[in-house]
Amino acid sequence: MKTEDMLKALTEAPGISGAEDDVAHLLRNYFARLADEATIDKFQNVIGVKKGRTSGGKVMMAAHIDQIGFLVKTFDKGGFIRLAAVGGHDPRVLPGQSVVIYGKEQVRGIIGTTPPHLQKPGDTAKITSLDDLYVDTGLDEITLKSKVQVGDPVLFDNVCTELQGGLYAGAAMDNRAGVLVLLETLKILEKMRHDWDVYMVGTVQEEVGTRGAAMTAYEIAPDVGIAIDVTFGDFPGIPERDTAKLGKGGAVAIGPNFHPALTEKLMELAQEWEVPFQKEFIPRPGGTDAVSMQIAARGVPMVQVSIPLRYMHTTVETLDLKDIKRAARLLALFAAQLEQTHREVLG
Amino acid sequence: MKALLKKVVETFGPSGREDAIRQLLLDEIKPYVDRTFIDNMGNLHAVKEGKGARVMVAAHMDEIGFVVTHIDEKGFLRISPVGGVAPVRCLYQRVLLENGARGVVGVESVKNPNDIDFSKLYVDIGARDEKEARKLAQEGLFGAFLNEMTEMNGLITAKSLDDRVGCVIAVEAARQLKKSPNEIHFVFTVQEEVGLRGAIAAAYNIEPDLGIALDVTGTGDTPDAPKMPMKLREGVAVKIKDNSLLVPRRVKDFFMRVAEKNKIIYQPEILTFGGTDAGAINLSRSGVLAGCLSIPTRYIHSVSETASLSDIEEAIKLLVKILESDVKKELED
């Protein structure tokens, strides 16, 4: 399984928060090939378990499989659809997008907008809110309603595009990039000795409040947790201190959500094995699975590694494949010697 | 049902002070269940035994209100909200304190109505001065709004339909329920208005296979309302999403299937704000399948919350039919 092919398959599989079935099944099939067990729970969380030599502890690596999208909210006269947001959208990037409605059958549509010629002076400076946007499918109201119901998921029509220099762009890189890190880590662990059992979890409903991570971390009750997500990649016009650089490795999170000694150990390992990495400072509980994993069950010591990603929550989220491979190498090294680390740091 | 609803909406019970409403609901539901108990949080549990799926039906019995924070030298009370109370909706409303004192909400003179916030509001309890006021009320007392239930052309208008209407649906369903294979926990939860707190503890305790919240939802059927599919008189609303919950497809489909089979009038609910006890149940332990039956309601969190009697009847019918089905089988993948 080539990394590039898995990225394309993972990002193009639909998986809006709350209806992650397609991407969940794809991931389970990948886990079935790389881990000892692969299951899907009743909320579509996907769990792959790779047994260790001693099974002396459990490490849970979580990457969310859901993506932001919309639900059909109401029908307007003439067959237009109004949308309810699932997850955080930037209304600036919505007009002019192609979408797919997952109704009784897939229905294609576009998000319409007023042409510049018909706008009033000053309109271009205004941002149209989601409430004022609509989807045009070309179908009349009656035909439309026979195929589409209130509550059906709507996603951007997504194609994963290879740019130059090893960069890839598309929707849902947040957080299929993290999911790919889980898979690449498993590939490396196949050739390594590791003592602890490794639980790879594709979590659901992160974009609406890190819900799948809360459920699975309670169920698994790991000794150490690792959240894998995306972080803001560098691009023109944004201060360097707020971003991580594409191509410079995974970003290791530092902040109150993350166990200081385990985090330190992770960075020591990176230096020892010359795996490029960056630091990311998260001064207050952030928006990743780590926030709910940390306080699940009796509490879980956490670390977090993020893939730098430009243009988050758009259809052109852009990343460097190198960062995924480097993050995976680091996490495999970390997981392989966790029994010893845990004894030193938390024992 | 109407007489019960009137009694229930007019009973005092802001979040944290649910004693009176809990006693009333206990008396009402006791004849129809096998056992009742009150848990550490103050949630009232009424259980019908069964060998099948364990189903938690949650309706919150608390209402929005306020707490007295200060008594000034002229004998007026200052208050702080309990739950989502909009300051403008308090103006000139009659209120009741937990010790039985009555009052009315006044406002300092403001140039711009948008400037009204809780620092500008006070409660007039008829006291001549601070000394007299302190005999009638003390800091730390909880209060709630007063209003009588009225009917208008098939609609009812009352305070605290949120969520006393859910409590009444639960009691009525318990009364009408004939044969059920399920173990049903009717839970009248506390402190929903301050963060779904009663339901969190109750769900952890019960470990249900399915959670069903009964609550109110907004509508898109008033002048210049936000675009929402819900309308009064179009039946019970089956929730698809709100900010606390994405209802799992098999739960939503199960509810809609039962409605269609029994010719119960229902409508889909998509709410882009707010949450219910179902959200808390959903996140309990390693996750619980949960859904919500809602009553479309206008003017939520005012003293004139308005809903349709026919929608409430449909909700009772649907809940009864859901609880009478083999929930375990219906929820299979």
XYZ file of C-alpha atoms in Angstrom:
680
model
C 0.000 0.000 0.000
C 1.643 3.179 -1.205
C 1.369 6.200 1.085
C 0.183 8.472 -1.743
C -2.568 6.044 -2.742
C -3.794 5.747 0.828
C -3.864 9.545 1.186
C -5.997 9.825 -1.939
C -8.354 7.021 -0.898
C -8.697 8.316 2.662
C -9.341 11.952 1.740
C -11.824 11.119 -1.003
C -13.906 8.757 1.173
C -16.880 10.657 2.611
C -17.101 10.895 6.396
C -18.992 13.861 7.773
C -19.128 13.981 11.578
C -21.925 11.646 12.672
C -21.969 9.572 9.454
C -18.398 8.364 9.085
C -19.353 4.897 7.757
C -17.478 4.980 4.429
C -14.159 6.204 5.710
C -14.559 3.975 8.795
C -14.869 0.856 6.647
C -11.920 1.867 4.503
C -9.799 2.355 7.610
C -10.908 -0.926 9.124
C -9.764 -2.703 5.981
C -6.359 -1.027 6.211
C -6.105 -1.903 9.920
C -7.052 -5.513 9.144
C -3.936 -5.772 6.987
C -1.549 -4.022 9.398
C -2.798 -4.875 12.915
C -3.902 -7.979 14.836
C -7.493 -6.845 15.385
C -9.680 -4.356 13.548
C -13.147 -3.391 14.771
C -15.744 -0.652 14.380
C -17.836 0.351 17.402
C -21.475 1.487 17.387
C -20.468 5.092 16.709
C -18.119 4.168 13.805
C -14.946 4.645 15.843
C -12.372 2.335 14.246
C -9.985 0.474 16.524
C -6.936 -1.446 15.375
C -4.909 -3.335 17.963
C -1.315 -4.466 17.491
C -0.219 -6.713 20.317
C 3.150 -6.090 21.983
C 5.665 -8.594 23.367
C 4.715 -8.137 27.026
C 1.328 -6.416 26.763
C 2.498 -4.635 29.914
C 0.624 -1.472 29.045
C -1.594 0.181 26.476
C -0.842 3.151 24.290
C -3.713 4.722 22.361
C -2.963 6.749 19.243
C -5.985 8.698 18.057
C -6.629 10.514 14.804
C -10.116 11.673 13.927
C -11.706 10.280 10.801
C -14.594 12.752 10.549
C -14.594 15.828 8.366
C -16.578 19.073 8.406
C -19.596 19.345 6.137
C -23.253 20.284 6.095
C -26.704 18.813 6.530
C -29.698 19.657 4.395
C -31.693 22.042 6.624
C -34.643 23.351 4.617
C -35.937 23.481 1.056
C -36.650 26.840 -0.559
C -39.213 27.336 -3.286
C -37.819 26.444 -6.680
C -35.734 23.544 -5.397
C -32.951 25.340 -3.574
C -31.444 23.845 -0.426
C -30.381 25.662 2.728
C -27.616 24.146 4.809
C -26.803 23.620 8.473
C -23.077 23.543 9.270
C -21.437 20.528 10.861
C -18.124 21.728 12.287
C -16.448 25.090 11.779
C -16.726 26.548 8.286
C -15.226 29.720 6.842
C -18.133 31.372 4.988
C -15.664 33.192 2.701
C -14.707 30.004 0.903
C -18.190 28.581 0.343
C -19.631 30.459 -2.682
C -18.781 28.771 -5.959
C -18.002 25.333 -4.482
C -19.208 22.057 -5.948
C -20.906 19.783 -3.465
C -22.311 16.261 -3.307
C -25.525 15.557 -1.409
C -25.631 12.040 0.033
C -29.363 11.387 -0.245
C -31.160 8.267 -1.480
C -28.667 8.659 -4.276
C -25.748 11.036 -4.706
C -26.954 14.390 -6.030
C -24.518 16.978 -7.366
C -24.952 20.633 -6.604
C -23.170 23.946 -6.394
C -23.239 26.761 -3.875
C -24.483 29.762 -5.820
C -23.506 33.396 -5.456
C -24.448 36.812 -6.870
C -22.301 37.782 -9.899
C -20.163 40.923 -9.470
C -22.221 42.839 -12.056
C -25.368 42.576 -9.927
C -23.767 43.373 -6.589
C -24.411 46.726 -4.940
C -21.433 48.974 -4.139
C -19.724 47.659 -1.029
C -21.115 44.123 -1.420
C -17.713 42.663 -2.346
C -16.400 43.671 1.069
C -19.206 41.790 2.806
C -19.106 38.126 3.731
C -22.245 36.183 2.940
C -23.216 34.062 5.924
C -24.198 30.413 5.525
C -27.819 31.364 6.277
C -27.903 33.360 3.032
C -26.206 30.739 0.862
C -28.006 27.919 -0.922
C -27.334 24.833 -3.008
C -28.576 24.621 -6.585
C -28.913 21.067 -7.934
C -30.796 21.837 -11.128
C -33.699 19.687 -9.922
C -37.220 20.996 -9.393
C -38.586 20.906 -5.866
C -40.651 17.744 -6.276
C -37.901 15.667 -7.933
C -35.380 17.000 -5.438
C -37.501 15.998 -2.463
C -37.870 12.481 -3.866
C -34.094 12.074 -3.698
C -33.042 14.284 -0.789
C -34.361 14.649 2.779
C -33.810 17.080 5.624
C -30.720 15.830 7.472
C -28.891 14.307 4.489
C -25.116 14.984 4.546
C -23.587 17.448 2.085
C -19.832 17.449 1.410
C -17.515 19.331 -0.900
C -16.880 17.431 -4.107
C -13.326 16.447 -3.291
C -10.362 15.456 -5.430
C -6.969 14.970 -3.840
C -4.488 16.806 -6.073
C -0.734 16.309 -6.212
C 1.034 19.637 -6.444
C 4.770 19.934 -7.076
C 7.506 19.128 -4.537
C 5.659 16.365 -2.736
C 2.771 18.593 -1.652
C -0.842 17.420 -1.798
C -4.021 19.506 -1.671
C -7.665 18.682 -1.075
C -10.463 18.681 1.464
C -10.460 16.434 4.551
C -6.664 16.446 4.888
C -7.864 17.521 8.361
C -7.536 14.870 9.647
C -7.022 12.025 7.188
C -3.390 13.162 7.367
C -3.435 12.026 10.992
C -5.179 8.785 10.045
C -2.431 8.137 7.527
C 0.127 8.675 10.299
C -1.552 5.822 12.229
C -1.199 3.544 9.206
C 2.399 4.510 8.443
C 3.253 3.982 12.127
C 1.754 0.479 11.950
C 3.846 -0.282 8.854
C 7.020 0.627 10.747
C 5.964 -1.218 13.905
C 5.599 -4.406 11.853
C 9.377 -4.421 11.563
C 10.105 -3.331 15.134
C 9.917 -4.927 18.546
C 7.456 -3.233 20.878
C 6.403 -4.334 24.345
C 3.115 -2.535 24.891
C -0.119 -3.127 23.025
C -0.741 -0.382 20.514
C -4.347 0.780 20.045
C -4.767 2.742 16.826
C -8.078 4.599 16.916
C -9.810 6.489 14.135
C -12.160 8.675 16.185
C -15.515 10.122 15.134
C -17.131 13.495 15.781
C -13.962 15.407 16.629
C -15.122 18.427 14.647
C -18.233 18.812 16.807
C -16.507 18.418 20.178
C -13.970 15.552 20.285
C -16.730 13.074 21.125
C -15.386 9.827 19.647
C -12.096 10.308 21.484
C -13.946 10.713 24.792
C -15.847 7.457 24.207
C -12.921 5.335 23.021
C -10.443 6.630 25.604
C -12.952 5.697 28.323
C -13.386 2.245 26.783
C -9.676 1.540 26.249
C -8.410 3.396 29.355
C -4.843 3.596 27.986
C -1.723 4.156 30.078
C -0.480 6.729 27.572
C -2.435 8.621 24.923
C -1.229 10.228 21.708
C -3.385 12.604 19.706
C -2.466 13.059 16.060
C -4.014 15.980 14.231
C -3.137 18.830 11.904
C -1.809 22.281 12.797
C -1.531 25.576 10.953
C 1.058 25.380 8.199
C 3.047 28.445 7.127
C 1.787 30.675 4.338
C 2.356 34.301 3.289
C 0.930 36.944 5.590
C 0.764 34.904 8.779
C 3.255 35.418 11.642
C 5.854 32.664 11.800
C 5.251 32.116 15.515
C 1.640 31.021 14.833
C 2.525 28.328 12.314
C 4.586 25.230 11.659
C 6.642 24.885 8.484
C 5.639 22.391 5.822
C 8.341 19.788 5.250
C 10.071 20.296 8.589
C 8.453 17.351 10.375
C 5.582 16.820 12.781
C 4.858 19.475 15.395
C 5.164 18.235 18.981
C 2.659 19.998 21.237
C 3.736 21.680 24.465
C 1.114 22.920 26.924
C -1.086 21.977 29.874
C -2.891 19.220 27.944
C 0.350 17.352 27.413
C 2.484 15.416 29.864
C 5.729 17.379 30.196
C 8.117 14.470 30.848
C 6.612 12.258 28.121
C 6.737 15.161 25.696
C 10.372 15.787 26.635
C 11.131 12.105 26.033
C 9.490 12.248 22.615
C 11.676 15.181 21.587
C 14.821 13.514 22.970
C 14.062 10.476 20.838
C 13.590 12.642 17.771
C 16.986 14.218 18.354
C 18.661 10.904 19.092
C 17.349 9.284 15.903
C 17.596 12.475 13.846
C 13.930 12.666 12.988
C 13.052 16.262 12.030
C 10.350 17.785 14.242
C 9.056 21.169 15.331
C 7.542 22.513 18.531
C 4.041 23.869 18.850
C 2.918 25.794 21.915
C -0.697 25.305 22.958
C -1.142 27.417 26.098
C -4.730 26.424 26.858
C -6.755 23.270 26.211
C -6.997 23.130 22.437
C -9.473 21.716 19.974
C -8.027 18.270 19.389
C -8.872 14.803 20.693
C -6.264 15.356 23.422
C -8.657 17.565 25.418
C -11.160 14.803 26.012
C -8.660 11.910 26.146
C -6.718 13.616 28.926
C -9.721 13.568 31.266
C -11.265 10.256 30.133
C -11.620 7.365 32.583
C -9.078 7.969 35.382
C -7.079 10.442 33.308
C -4.580 9.774 30.524
C -1.076 11.271 30.210
C -1.004 12.721 26.685
C 1.394 13.732 23.984
C 0.435 15.173 20.616
C 2.025 15.346 17.201
C 0.491 17.441 14.427
C 1.010 17.600 10.691
C 1.508 21.155 9.350
C -1.417 21.987 7.086
C -2.070 25.122 5.079
C -5.564 26.565 4.439
C -7.343 24.505 7.106
C -11.098 23.901 6.681
C -11.091 24.661 2.952
C -11.149 22.425 -0.131
C -7.434 23.064 -0.711
C -5.932 21.979 2.589
C -2.263 21.461 1.690
C 0.394 19.273 3.268
C 3.788 17.720 2.630
C 3.811 13.915 2.582
C 7.290 13.922 4.165
C 5.815 15.268 7.405
C 3.467 12.306 7.656
C 6.298 9.797 7.227
C 8.507 11.613 9.734
C 5.749 11.819 12.331
C 5.109 8.103 11.882
C 8.788 7.251 12.363
C 8.904 9.275 15.554
C 5.740 7.711 16.945
C 6.895 4.177 16.139
C 10.164 4.811 17.972
C 8.240 6.275 20.912
C 5.746 3.401 21.071
C 8.469 0.750 20.786
C 10.161 1.762 24.017
C 7.179 3.029 26.014
C 7.474 0.318 28.644
C 10.879 1.679 29.625
C 9.879 5.336 29.264
C 6.773 4.846 31.347
C 8.777 3.193 34.096
C 11.293 6.046 34.099
C 8.817 8.899 33.856
C 5.607 7.724 35.509
C 6.601 4.556 37.348
C -52.994 15.801 30.187
C -53.843 19.506 30.033
C -54.676 19.690 33.746
C -51.434 17.914 34.629
C -49.468 20.195 32.312
C -50.945 23.281 33.991
C -49.984 21.998 37.437
C -46.490 21.042 36.323
C -45.572 24.255 34.454
C -46.801 26.441 37.280
C -44.715 24.674 39.953
C -41.518 26.298 41.210
C -38.150 24.708 40.390
C -35.170 26.654 39.074
C -31.932 24.675 38.533
C -30.566 23.657 41.926
C -33.915 24.121 43.699
C -36.060 21.377 42.156
C -37.596 20.101 45.418
C -41.219 21.159 44.840
C -41.415 20.004 41.214
C -39.675 16.729 42.104
C -42.263 15.970 44.806
C -45.119 16.713 42.407
C -43.671 14.482 39.662
C -42.954 11.707 42.147
C -46.604 11.715 43.252
C -47.792 11.724 39.636
C -45.642 8.913 38.247
C -45.430 6.598 41.256
C -48.650 4.630 40.479
C -47.362 3.671 37.007
C -43.862 2.329 37.798
C -42.260 -0.487 39.805
C -39.880 1.613 41.873
C -38.670 5.175 42.344
C -35.597 6.724 43.905
C -33.781 10.032 44.091
C -30.053 9.950 43.320
C -27.156 11.983 44.764
C -27.689 14.820 42.295
C -31.398 15.079 43.045
C -32.561 13.391 39.828
C -35.864 11.544 40.233
C -35.763 8.012 38.795
C -38.951 6.049 38.094
C -38.252 2.527 36.857
C -40.417 0.015 35.024
C -38.684 -3.337 35.182
C -38.063 -5.461 32.108
C -35.587 -7.990 30.748
C -34.860 -6.309 27.418
C -32.868 -3.192 26.575
C -32.273 -0.633 29.287
C -33.782 2.631 28.092
C -33.267 5.966 29.815
C -35.985 8.533 29.146
C -34.836 11.957 30.330
C -36.914 15.089 30.819
C -35.410 17.913 32.808
C -37.524 19.261 35.613
C -35.474 22.381 36.323
C -36.428 25.735 34.845
C -34.474 28.926 34.247
C -34.479 31.420 37.093
C -32.143 33.594 39.156
C -30.413 33.954 42.494
C -30.538 36.998 44.776
C -27.050 38.510 44.993
C -27.569 41.782 46.857
C -30.137 43.810 48.771
C -29.730 47.579 48.529
C -30.427 50.315 51.091
C -33.835 51.058 49.545
C -34.914 47.445 49.805
C -34.539 46.359 46.182
C -32.918 43.028 45.266
C -30.213 42.513 42.675
C -30.157 39.178 40.870
C -27.921 36.971 38.753
C -29.328 34.567 36.159
C -29.513 30.783 36.594
C -29.499 29.282 33.103
C -29.996 31.174 29.847
C -32.105 34.138 30.928
C -32.209 37.081 28.510
C -32.352 40.362 30.486
C -35.011 41.963 28.264
C -37.306 38.992 28.761
C -37.284 39.674 32.534
C -38.743 43.164 32.294
C -41.785 43.683 34.520
C -42.224 39.947 35.027
C -43.624 38.633 38.283
C -41.308 36.378 40.207
C -41.437 33.968 43.113
C -38.614 33.321 45.569
C -38.019 29.927 47.114
C -39.243 31.215 50.507
C -42.574 32.230 48.993
C -41.887 35.973 48.644
C -43.214 37.587 45.475
C -41.759 40.377 43.421
C -41.656 42.139 40.100
C -38.606 42.870 37.935
C -37.898 46.555 37.361
C -35.200 48.285 35.351
C -33.093 51.411 35.889
C -33.596 54.106 33.271
C -31.511 53.357 30.186
C -31.134 55.445 27.023
C -30.811 52.474 24.752
C -32.807 49.258 25.321
C -29.768 47.308 24.150
C -27.967 48.487 27.288
C -30.240 46.434 29.528
C -28.280 43.800 31.356
C -28.534 42.226 34.787
C -26.662 45.109 36.417
C -29.603 47.360 35.426
C -32.332 45.015 36.653
C -33.706 44.732 40.166
C -36.526 42.917 41.911
C -39.114 44.973 43.770
C -40.616 42.909 46.587
C -42.697 45.734 48.014
C -40.320 46.476 50.879
C -40.222 49.991 52.393
C -36.502 49.818 53.147
C -33.535 47.490 53.478
C -34.555 46.302 56.938
C -37.990 45.252 55.775
C -36.525 43.698 52.620
C -34.135 41.587 54.677
C -37.077 40.151 56.581
C -38.735 39.139 53.307
C -35.668 37.912 51.410
C -31.970 37.140 51.795
C -28.990 36.928 49.481
C -28.631 33.443 48.057
C -32.318 32.742 47.671
C -33.295 31.270 44.316
C -36.200 32.619 42.308
C -38.204 31.802 39.205
C -40.747 33.513 36.989
C -44.491 33.328 37.414
C -47.127 32.931 34.737
C -50.392 31.066 34.337
C -50.857 28.616 31.509
C -53.311 29.817 28.871
C -54.771 28.198 25.794
C -55.257 29.846 22.430
C -56.808 27.988 19.533
C -55.133 24.668 20.224
C -51.863 26.217 21.315
C -50.787 26.579 24.894
C -48.737 29.416 26.320
C -46.914 29.032 29.609
C -43.660 29.542 31.433
C -41.279 26.582 31.629
C -42.775 24.419 28.922
C -39.002 23.997 28.680
C -38.984 21.325 29.882
C -42.040 20.612 31.957
C -43.742 19.557 28.733
C -41.139 16.792 28.528
C -41.912 15.798 32.143
C -45.613 15.528 31.325
C -44.924 13.467 28.197
C -42.886 11.070 30.360
C -45.617 10.747 33.018
C -48.318 10.249 30.372
C -46.228 7.641 28.556
C -45.649 5.758 31.817
C -49.401 5.814 32.426
C -50.360 4.663 28.906
C -47.623 2.062 28.489
C -49.084 -1.423 28.266
C -46.575 -4.158 27.580
C -42.898 -3.448 27.171
C -39.979 -5.877 27.028
C -37.592 -3.101 28.090
C -36.249 -1.912 31.412
C -37.338 1.712 31.343
C -35.844 4.425 33.507
C -37.880 7.601 33.420
C -35.520 10.217 34.802
C -36.594 13.723 35.724
C -33.223 15.408 35.629
C -31.931 18.414 37.533
C -29.677 21.254 36.355
C -30.094 20.800 32.604
C -30.221 24.568 32.132
C -26.770 25.000 33.656
C -24.983 22.335 31.563
C -26.897 19.022 31.332
C -25.495 18.212 34.763
C -28.172 15.949 36.185
C -28.235 13.790 33.057
C -24.451 13.266 33.147
C -24.658 11.688 36.596
C -27.875 9.778 35.883
C -26.584 8.228 32.650
C -23.320 7.184 34.309
C -25.382 5.519 37.016
C -27.877 3.775 34.706
C -25.554 2.696 31.846
C -28.438 2.599 29.352
C -28.512 0.889 25.937
C -30.533 3.810 24.585
C -31.145 7.337 25.814
C -34.181 9.381 24.799
C -34.420 13.014 25.819
C -37.742 14.814 25.728
C -37.369 18.545 25.292
C -38.482 21.634 23.411
C -36.960 22.889 20.149
C -37.048 26.162 18.206
C -39.237 26.828 15.187
C -38.950 28.614 11.880
C -42.643 29.526 11.618
C -42.828 33.038 13.099
C -42.316 36.368 11.256
C -38.712 36.714 10.050
C -37.678 33.570 11.940
C -34.331 31.941 11.168
C -34.640 29.216 8.525
C -35.455 26.025 10.418
C -37.680 23.171 9.289
C -39.704 22.915 12.522
C -43.271 24.236 12.711
C -46.046 24.143 15.310
C -48.908 21.708 14.611
C -46.800 19.521 12.284
C -46.204 16.796 14.829
C -43.512 15.659 17.222
C -39.997 16.570 16.070
C -37.460 13.752 15.737
C -34.032 15.242 16.302
C -31.300 14.868 13.709
C -28.813 17.325 15.194
C -28.224 20.125 17.636
C -25.032 21.460 19.185
C -24.835 18.669 21.735
C -25.680 15.658 19.602
C -25.548 14.133 16.141
C -28.244 11.503 16.434
C -26.904 8.137 15.191
C -28.719 7.121 12.016
C -30.023 3.852 13.462
C -31.648 5.743 16.354
C -33.255 8.383 14.145
C -34.377 5.738 11.644
C -35.855 3.611 14.462
C -37.915 6.532 15.781
C -39.145 7.501 12.294
C -39.937 3.889 11.430
C -42.113 3.556 14.542
C -43.844 6.856 13.747
C -44.618 5.800 10.191
C -45.819 2.347 11.192
C -48.248 3.844 13.710
C -49.276 6.827 11.570
C -47.905 9.285 14.109
C -47.313 12.770 12.718
C -43.649 13.752 12.973
C -41.197 16.214 11.502
C -37.383 16.202 11.251
C -35.506 18.510 13.604
C -32.286 20.304 12.740
C -31.297 22.814 15.388
C -28.156 24.875 14.826
C -27.840 25.908 18.479
C -28.565 24.525 21.941
C -28.449 21.036 23.358
C -30.407 18.564 25.459
C -29.843 15.826 28.009
C -29.445 13.440 25.056
C -26.056 15.034 24.350
C -24.888 14.214 27.863
C -26.234 10.654 27.688
C -24.492 10.136 24.318
C -21.108 10.921 25.876
C -21.534 8.779 28.976
C -18.782 6.212 29.595
C -17.822 4.616 26.257
C -20.767 6.224 24.453
C -24.512 5.563 24.503
C -26.890 5.542 21.537
C -29.172 8.510 22.110
C -31.887 10.504 20.425
C -34.450 13.129 21.249
C -38.146 13.736 20.725
C -38.839 17.453 20.688
C -41.833 19.731 20.941
C -41.579 22.662 18.522
C -41.913 25.711 20.759
C -41.992 29.442 20.106
C -40.500 32.049 22.472
C -38.309 29.578 24.364
C -36.863 30.944 27.635
C -39.632 33.523 28.000
C -42.669 33.391 30.289
C -44.824 32.758 27.218
C -43.338 29.656 25.666
C -45.901 28.489 23.124
C -46.501 25.003 21.748
C -49.252 22.954 20.136
C -51.314 20.475 22.151
C -51.554 18.245 19.085
C -47.743 17.997 18.836
C -47.584 17.014 22.501
C -50.190 14.271 21.919
C -48.167 12.922 18.981
C -45.028 12.923 21.150
C -46.754 10.872 23.848
C -48.000 8.393 21.242
C -44.566 8.044 19.658
C -42.775 7.618 22.973
C -45.225 4.905 24.047
C -44.778 3.016 20.770
C -40.981 3.326 20.927
C -40.951 2.005 24.491
C -43.295 -0.871 23.587
C -41.003 -2.054 20.779
C -38.182 -4.531 21.149
C -35.508 -1.836 21.413
C -32.635 -4.303 21.393
C -33.752 -5.746 18.068
C -34.644 -2.386 16.540
C -31.180 -1.001 17.243
C -29.292 -3.895 15.689
C -27.022 -2.878 12.841
